PDB file of C-alpha atoms in Angstrom:
ATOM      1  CA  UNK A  20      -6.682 -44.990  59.117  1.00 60.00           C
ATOM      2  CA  UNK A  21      -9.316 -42.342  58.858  1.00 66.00           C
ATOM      3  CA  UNK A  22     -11.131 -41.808  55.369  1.00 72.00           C
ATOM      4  CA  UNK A  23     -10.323 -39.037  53.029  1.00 72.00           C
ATOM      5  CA  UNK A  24     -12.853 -37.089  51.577  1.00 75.00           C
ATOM      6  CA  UNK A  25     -12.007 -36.669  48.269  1.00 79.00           C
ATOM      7  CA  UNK A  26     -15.652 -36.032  47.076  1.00 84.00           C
ATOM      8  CA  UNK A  27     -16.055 -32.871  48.688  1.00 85.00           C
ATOM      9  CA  UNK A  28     -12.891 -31.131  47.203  1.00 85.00           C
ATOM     10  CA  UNK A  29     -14.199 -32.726  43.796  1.00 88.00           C
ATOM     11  CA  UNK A  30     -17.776 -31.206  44.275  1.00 91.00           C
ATOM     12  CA  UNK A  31     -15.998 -27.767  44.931  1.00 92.00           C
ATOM     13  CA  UNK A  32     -14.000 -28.009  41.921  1.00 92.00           C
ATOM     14  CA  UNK A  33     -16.717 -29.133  39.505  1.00 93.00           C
ATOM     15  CA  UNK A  34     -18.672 -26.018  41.519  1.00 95.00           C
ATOM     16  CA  UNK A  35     -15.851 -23.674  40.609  1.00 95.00           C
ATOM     17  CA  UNK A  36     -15.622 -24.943  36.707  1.00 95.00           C
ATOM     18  CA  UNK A  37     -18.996 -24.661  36.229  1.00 96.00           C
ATOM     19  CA  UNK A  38     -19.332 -20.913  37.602  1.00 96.00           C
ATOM     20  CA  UNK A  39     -16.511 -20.101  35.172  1.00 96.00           C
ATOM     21  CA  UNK A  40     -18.099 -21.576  32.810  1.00 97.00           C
ATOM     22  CA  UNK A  41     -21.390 -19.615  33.214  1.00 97.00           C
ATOM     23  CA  UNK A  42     -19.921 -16.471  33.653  1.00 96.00           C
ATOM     24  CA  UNK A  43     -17.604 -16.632  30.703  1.00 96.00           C
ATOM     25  CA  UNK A  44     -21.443 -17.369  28.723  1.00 97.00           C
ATOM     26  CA  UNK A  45     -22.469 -14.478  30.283  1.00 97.00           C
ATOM     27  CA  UNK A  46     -19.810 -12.323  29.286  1.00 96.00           C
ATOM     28  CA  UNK A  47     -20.067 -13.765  25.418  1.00 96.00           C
ATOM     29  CA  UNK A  48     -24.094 -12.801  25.533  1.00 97.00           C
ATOM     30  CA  UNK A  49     -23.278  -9.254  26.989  1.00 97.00           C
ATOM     31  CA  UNK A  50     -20.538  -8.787  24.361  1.00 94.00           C
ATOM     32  CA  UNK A  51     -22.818 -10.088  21.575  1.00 96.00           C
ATOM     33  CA  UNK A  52     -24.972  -7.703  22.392  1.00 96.00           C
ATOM     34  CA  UNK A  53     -23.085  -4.887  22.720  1.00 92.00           C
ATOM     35  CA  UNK A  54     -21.596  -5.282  19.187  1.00 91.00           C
ATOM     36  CA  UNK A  55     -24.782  -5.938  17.885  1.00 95.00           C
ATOM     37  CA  UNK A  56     -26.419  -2.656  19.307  1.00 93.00           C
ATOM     38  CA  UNK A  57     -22.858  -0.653  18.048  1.00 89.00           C
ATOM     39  CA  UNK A  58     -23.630  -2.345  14.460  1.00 89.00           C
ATOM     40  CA  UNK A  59     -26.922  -1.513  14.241  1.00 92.00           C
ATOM     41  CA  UNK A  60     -26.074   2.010  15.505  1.00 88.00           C
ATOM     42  CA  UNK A  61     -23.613   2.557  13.113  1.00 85.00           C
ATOM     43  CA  UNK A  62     -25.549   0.986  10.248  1.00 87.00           C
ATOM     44  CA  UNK A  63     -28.430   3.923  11.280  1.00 86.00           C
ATOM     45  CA  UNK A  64     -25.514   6.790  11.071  1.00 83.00           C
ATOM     46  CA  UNK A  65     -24.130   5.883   7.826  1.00 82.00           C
ATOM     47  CA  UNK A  66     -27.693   5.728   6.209  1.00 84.00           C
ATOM     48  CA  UNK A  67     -28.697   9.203   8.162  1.00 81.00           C
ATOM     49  CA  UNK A  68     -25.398  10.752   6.516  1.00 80.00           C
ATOM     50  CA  UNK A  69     -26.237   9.330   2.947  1.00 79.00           C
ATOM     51  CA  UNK A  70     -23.071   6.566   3.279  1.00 75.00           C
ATOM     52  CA  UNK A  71     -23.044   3.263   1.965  1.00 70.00           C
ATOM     53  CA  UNK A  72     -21.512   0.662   3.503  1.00 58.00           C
ATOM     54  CA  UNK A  73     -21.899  -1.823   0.607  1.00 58.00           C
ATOM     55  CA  UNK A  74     -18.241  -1.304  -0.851  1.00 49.00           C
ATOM     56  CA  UNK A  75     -17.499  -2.661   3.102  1.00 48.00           C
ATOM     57  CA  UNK A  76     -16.042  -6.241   3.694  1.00 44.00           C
ATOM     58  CA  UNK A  77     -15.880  -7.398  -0.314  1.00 41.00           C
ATOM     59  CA  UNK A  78     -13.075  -8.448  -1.542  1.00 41.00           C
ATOM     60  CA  UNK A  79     -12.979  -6.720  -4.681  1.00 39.00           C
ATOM     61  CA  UNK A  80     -10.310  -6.272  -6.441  1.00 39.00           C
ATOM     62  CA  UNK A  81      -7.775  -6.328  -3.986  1.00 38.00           C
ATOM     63  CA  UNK A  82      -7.996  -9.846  -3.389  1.00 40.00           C
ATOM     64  CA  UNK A  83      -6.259 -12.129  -5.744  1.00 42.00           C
ATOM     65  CA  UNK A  84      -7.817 -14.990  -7.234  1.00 46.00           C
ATOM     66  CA  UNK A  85      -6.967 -18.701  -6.644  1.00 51.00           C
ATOM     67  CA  UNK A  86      -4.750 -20.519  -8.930  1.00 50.00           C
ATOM     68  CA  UNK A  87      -7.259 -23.077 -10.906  1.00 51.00           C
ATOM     69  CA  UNK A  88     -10.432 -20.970 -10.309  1.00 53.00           C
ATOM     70  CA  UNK A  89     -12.549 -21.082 -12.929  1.00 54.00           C
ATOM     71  CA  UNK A  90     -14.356 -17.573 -14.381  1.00 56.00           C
ATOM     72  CA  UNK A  91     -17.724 -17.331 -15.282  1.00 57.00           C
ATOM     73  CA  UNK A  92     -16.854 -18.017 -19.206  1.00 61.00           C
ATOM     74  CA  UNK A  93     -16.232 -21.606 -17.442  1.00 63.00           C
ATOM     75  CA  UNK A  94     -12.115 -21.012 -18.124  1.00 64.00           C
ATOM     76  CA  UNK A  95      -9.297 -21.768 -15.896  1.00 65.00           C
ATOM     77  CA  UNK A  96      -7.069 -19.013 -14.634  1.00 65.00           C
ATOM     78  CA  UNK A  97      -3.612 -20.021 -15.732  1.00 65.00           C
ATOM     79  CA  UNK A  98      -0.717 -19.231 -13.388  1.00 63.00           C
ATOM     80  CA  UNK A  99       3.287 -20.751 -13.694  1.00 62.00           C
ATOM     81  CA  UNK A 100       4.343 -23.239 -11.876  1.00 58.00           C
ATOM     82  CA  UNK A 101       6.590 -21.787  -9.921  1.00 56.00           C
ATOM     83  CA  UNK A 102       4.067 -19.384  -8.868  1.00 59.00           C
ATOM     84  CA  UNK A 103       4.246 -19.741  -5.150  1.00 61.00           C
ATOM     85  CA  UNK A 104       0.999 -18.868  -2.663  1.00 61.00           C
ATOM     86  CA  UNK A 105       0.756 -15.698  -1.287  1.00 60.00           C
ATOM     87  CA  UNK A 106      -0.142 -16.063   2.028  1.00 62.00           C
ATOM     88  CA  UNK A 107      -2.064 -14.069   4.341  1.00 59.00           C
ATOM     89  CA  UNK A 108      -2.963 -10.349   3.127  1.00 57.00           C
ATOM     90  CA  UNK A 109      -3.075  -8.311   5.544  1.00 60.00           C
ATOM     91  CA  UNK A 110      -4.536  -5.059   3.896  1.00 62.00           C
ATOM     92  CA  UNK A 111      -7.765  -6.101   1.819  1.00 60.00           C
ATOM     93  CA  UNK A 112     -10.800  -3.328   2.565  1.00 62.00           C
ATOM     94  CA  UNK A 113      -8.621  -1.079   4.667  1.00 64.00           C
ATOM     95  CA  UNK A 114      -8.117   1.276   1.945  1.00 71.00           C
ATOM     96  CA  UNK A 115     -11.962   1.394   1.869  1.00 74.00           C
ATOM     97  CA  UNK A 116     -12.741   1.358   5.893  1.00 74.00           C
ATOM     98  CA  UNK A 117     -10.916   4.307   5.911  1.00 77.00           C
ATOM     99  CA  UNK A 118     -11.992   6.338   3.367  1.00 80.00           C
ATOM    100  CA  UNK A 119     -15.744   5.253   4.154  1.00 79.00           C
ATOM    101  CA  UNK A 120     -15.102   6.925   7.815  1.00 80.00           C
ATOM    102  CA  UNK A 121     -13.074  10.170   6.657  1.00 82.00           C
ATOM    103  CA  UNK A 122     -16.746  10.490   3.974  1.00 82.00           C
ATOM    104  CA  UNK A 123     -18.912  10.148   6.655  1.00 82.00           C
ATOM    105  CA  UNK A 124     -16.804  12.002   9.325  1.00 81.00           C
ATOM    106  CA  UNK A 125     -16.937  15.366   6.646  1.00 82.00           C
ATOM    107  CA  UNK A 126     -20.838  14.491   5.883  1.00 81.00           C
ATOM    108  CA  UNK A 127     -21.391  14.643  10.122  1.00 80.00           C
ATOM    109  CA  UNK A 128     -19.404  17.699  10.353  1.00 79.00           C
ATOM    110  CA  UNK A 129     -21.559  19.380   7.552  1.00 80.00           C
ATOM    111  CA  UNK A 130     -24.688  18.393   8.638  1.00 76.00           C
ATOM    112  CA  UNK A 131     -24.224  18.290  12.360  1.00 68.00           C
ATOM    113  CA  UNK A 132     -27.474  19.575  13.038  1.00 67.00           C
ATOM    114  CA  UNK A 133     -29.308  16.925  11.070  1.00 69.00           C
ATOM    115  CA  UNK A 134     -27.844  13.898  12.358  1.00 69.00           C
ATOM    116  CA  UNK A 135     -28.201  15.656  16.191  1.00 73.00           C
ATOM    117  CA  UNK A 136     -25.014  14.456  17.089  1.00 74.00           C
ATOM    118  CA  UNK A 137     -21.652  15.921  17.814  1.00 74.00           C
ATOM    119  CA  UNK A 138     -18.588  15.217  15.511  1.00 74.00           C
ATOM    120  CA  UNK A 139     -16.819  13.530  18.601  1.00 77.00           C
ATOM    121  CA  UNK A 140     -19.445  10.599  19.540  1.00 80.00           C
ATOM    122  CA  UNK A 141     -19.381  10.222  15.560  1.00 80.00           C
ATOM    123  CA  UNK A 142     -15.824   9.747  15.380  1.00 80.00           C
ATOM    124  CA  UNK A 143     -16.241   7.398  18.482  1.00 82.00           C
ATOM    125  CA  UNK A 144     -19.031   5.544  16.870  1.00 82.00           C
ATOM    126  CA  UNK A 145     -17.419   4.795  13.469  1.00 81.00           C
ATOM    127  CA  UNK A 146     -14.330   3.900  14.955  1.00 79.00           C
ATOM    128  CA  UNK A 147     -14.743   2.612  18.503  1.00 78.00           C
ATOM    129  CA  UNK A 148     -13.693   3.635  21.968  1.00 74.00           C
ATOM    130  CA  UNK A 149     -10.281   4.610  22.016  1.00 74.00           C
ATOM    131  CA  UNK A 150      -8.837   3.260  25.338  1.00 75.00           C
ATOM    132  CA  UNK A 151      -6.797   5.723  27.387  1.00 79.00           C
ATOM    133  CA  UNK A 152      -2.998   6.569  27.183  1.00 80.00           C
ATOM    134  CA  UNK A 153      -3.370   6.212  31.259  1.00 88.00           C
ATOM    135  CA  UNK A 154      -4.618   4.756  33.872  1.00 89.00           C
ATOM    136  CA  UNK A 155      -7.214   6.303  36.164  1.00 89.00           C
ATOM    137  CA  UNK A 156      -4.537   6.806  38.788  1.00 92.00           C
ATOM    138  CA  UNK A 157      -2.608   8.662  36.311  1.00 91.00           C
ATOM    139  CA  UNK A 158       0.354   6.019  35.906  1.00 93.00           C
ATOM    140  CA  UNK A 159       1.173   4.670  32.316  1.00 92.00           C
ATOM    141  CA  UNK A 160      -0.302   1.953  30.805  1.00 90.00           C
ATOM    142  CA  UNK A 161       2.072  -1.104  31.139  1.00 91.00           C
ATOM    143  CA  UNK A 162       1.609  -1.532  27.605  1.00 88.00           C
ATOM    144  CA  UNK A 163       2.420   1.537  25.891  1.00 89.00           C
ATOM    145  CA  UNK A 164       5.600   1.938  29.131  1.00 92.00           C
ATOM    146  CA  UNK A 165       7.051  -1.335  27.721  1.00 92.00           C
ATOM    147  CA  UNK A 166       6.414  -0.185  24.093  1.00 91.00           C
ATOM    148  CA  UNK A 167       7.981   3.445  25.530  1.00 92.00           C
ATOM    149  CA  UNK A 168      11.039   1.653  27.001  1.00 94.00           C
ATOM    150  CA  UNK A 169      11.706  -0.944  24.044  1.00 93.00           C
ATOM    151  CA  UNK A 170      12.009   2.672  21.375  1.00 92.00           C
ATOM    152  CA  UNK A 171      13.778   3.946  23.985  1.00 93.00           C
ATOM    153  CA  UNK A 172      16.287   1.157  23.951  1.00 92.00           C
ATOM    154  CA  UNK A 173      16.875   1.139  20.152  1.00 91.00           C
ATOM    155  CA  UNK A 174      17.188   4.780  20.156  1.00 91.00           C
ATOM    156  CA  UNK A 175      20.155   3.678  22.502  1.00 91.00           C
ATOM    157  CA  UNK A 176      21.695   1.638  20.192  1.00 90.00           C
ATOM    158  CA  UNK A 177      21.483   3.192  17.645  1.00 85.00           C
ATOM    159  CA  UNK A 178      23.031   6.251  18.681  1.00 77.00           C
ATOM    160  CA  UNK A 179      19.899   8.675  17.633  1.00 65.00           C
ATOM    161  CA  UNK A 180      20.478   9.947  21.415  1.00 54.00           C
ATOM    162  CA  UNK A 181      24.217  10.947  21.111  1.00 56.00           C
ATOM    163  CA  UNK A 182      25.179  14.258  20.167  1.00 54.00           C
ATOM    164  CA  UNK A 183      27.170  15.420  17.358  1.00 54.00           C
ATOM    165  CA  UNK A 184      29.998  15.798  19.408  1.00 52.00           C
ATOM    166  CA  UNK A 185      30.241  12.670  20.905  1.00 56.00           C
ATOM    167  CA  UNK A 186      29.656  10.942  17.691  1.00 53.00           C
ATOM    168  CA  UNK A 187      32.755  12.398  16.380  1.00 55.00           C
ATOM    169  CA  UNK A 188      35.020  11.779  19.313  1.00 55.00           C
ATOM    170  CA  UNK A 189      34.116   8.306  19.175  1.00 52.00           C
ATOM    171  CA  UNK A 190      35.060   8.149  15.587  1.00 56.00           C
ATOM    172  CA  UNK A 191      38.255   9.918  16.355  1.00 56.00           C
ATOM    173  CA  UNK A 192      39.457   7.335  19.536  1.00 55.00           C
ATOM    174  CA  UNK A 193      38.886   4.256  16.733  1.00 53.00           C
TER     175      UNK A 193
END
């Protein structure tokens, strides 16, 4: 009986792993880059328009503090105990993300000349690139069709789509 060669398909395997691997670095570096040149570039706009961006990414307020914490007067914060934990919250510095942007859109569109940038690579700047409602071909993303068809389908159900007529001849055959 002849020998297999198991080695070889092995080698080509480890090969393949280790090019994913490598690439997927490459694409991490690239990506770390990228958001570090956006960061910097929008660090440079908000101090050209007079923003801060200190009220950015503290919790503030908003956040609510642990049961047990201690304050600074060296006193525990109380809470019942049936108190139960809260969770994930989803909205802390939202509030202030957006109101930071609208500021420092209105500051860009009042001193346009200034800043020598146009209020549309602003917006795009302070809030990313937008991706497309379709494809370069001109079909539909598959996302926002199966997002399309699944509103369409409770609209269906829920009879937003039938009109008043029908609505009441159904009623009357019951």
């Amino acid at each position: 009986m002849a020998k297999k060669r198991r080695g070889i398909a092995q080698n080509h395997h480890l090969k393949i792993v280790q090019e994913v691997r490598e690439t997927a670095e490459k694409e991490k570096v690239k990506r770390d880059k990228r958001l570090e040149k956006r960061r910097k570039d929008k660090e440079e706009l908000m101090r050209k328009l007079g923003v801060s961006l200190s009220g950015l990414g503290s919790k503030g307020a908003e956040a609510p503090s642990e049961p047990g914490a201690s304050t600074s007067g060296g006193d525990v914060a109380m809470t019942p105990a049936d108190s139960k934990k809260r969770g994930v919250i989803r909205k802390i510095g939202k509030k202030k993300e957006k109101a930071l942007v609208k500021a420092a859109l209105r500051a860009a569109k009042s001193r346009g000349e200034q800043i020598e940038m146009d209020p549309a690579k602003v917006r795009r700047l302070l809030l990313g690139k937008q991706k497309g409602k379709f494809r370069p071909d001109g079909k539909e993303r598959t996302r926002d069709k199966a997002i399309r068809k699944k509103r369409e389908q409770r609209e269906r159900r829920m009879g937003k789509n039938q009109s008043e007529d029908e609505a009441t001849d159904y009623e009357n055959d019951q």
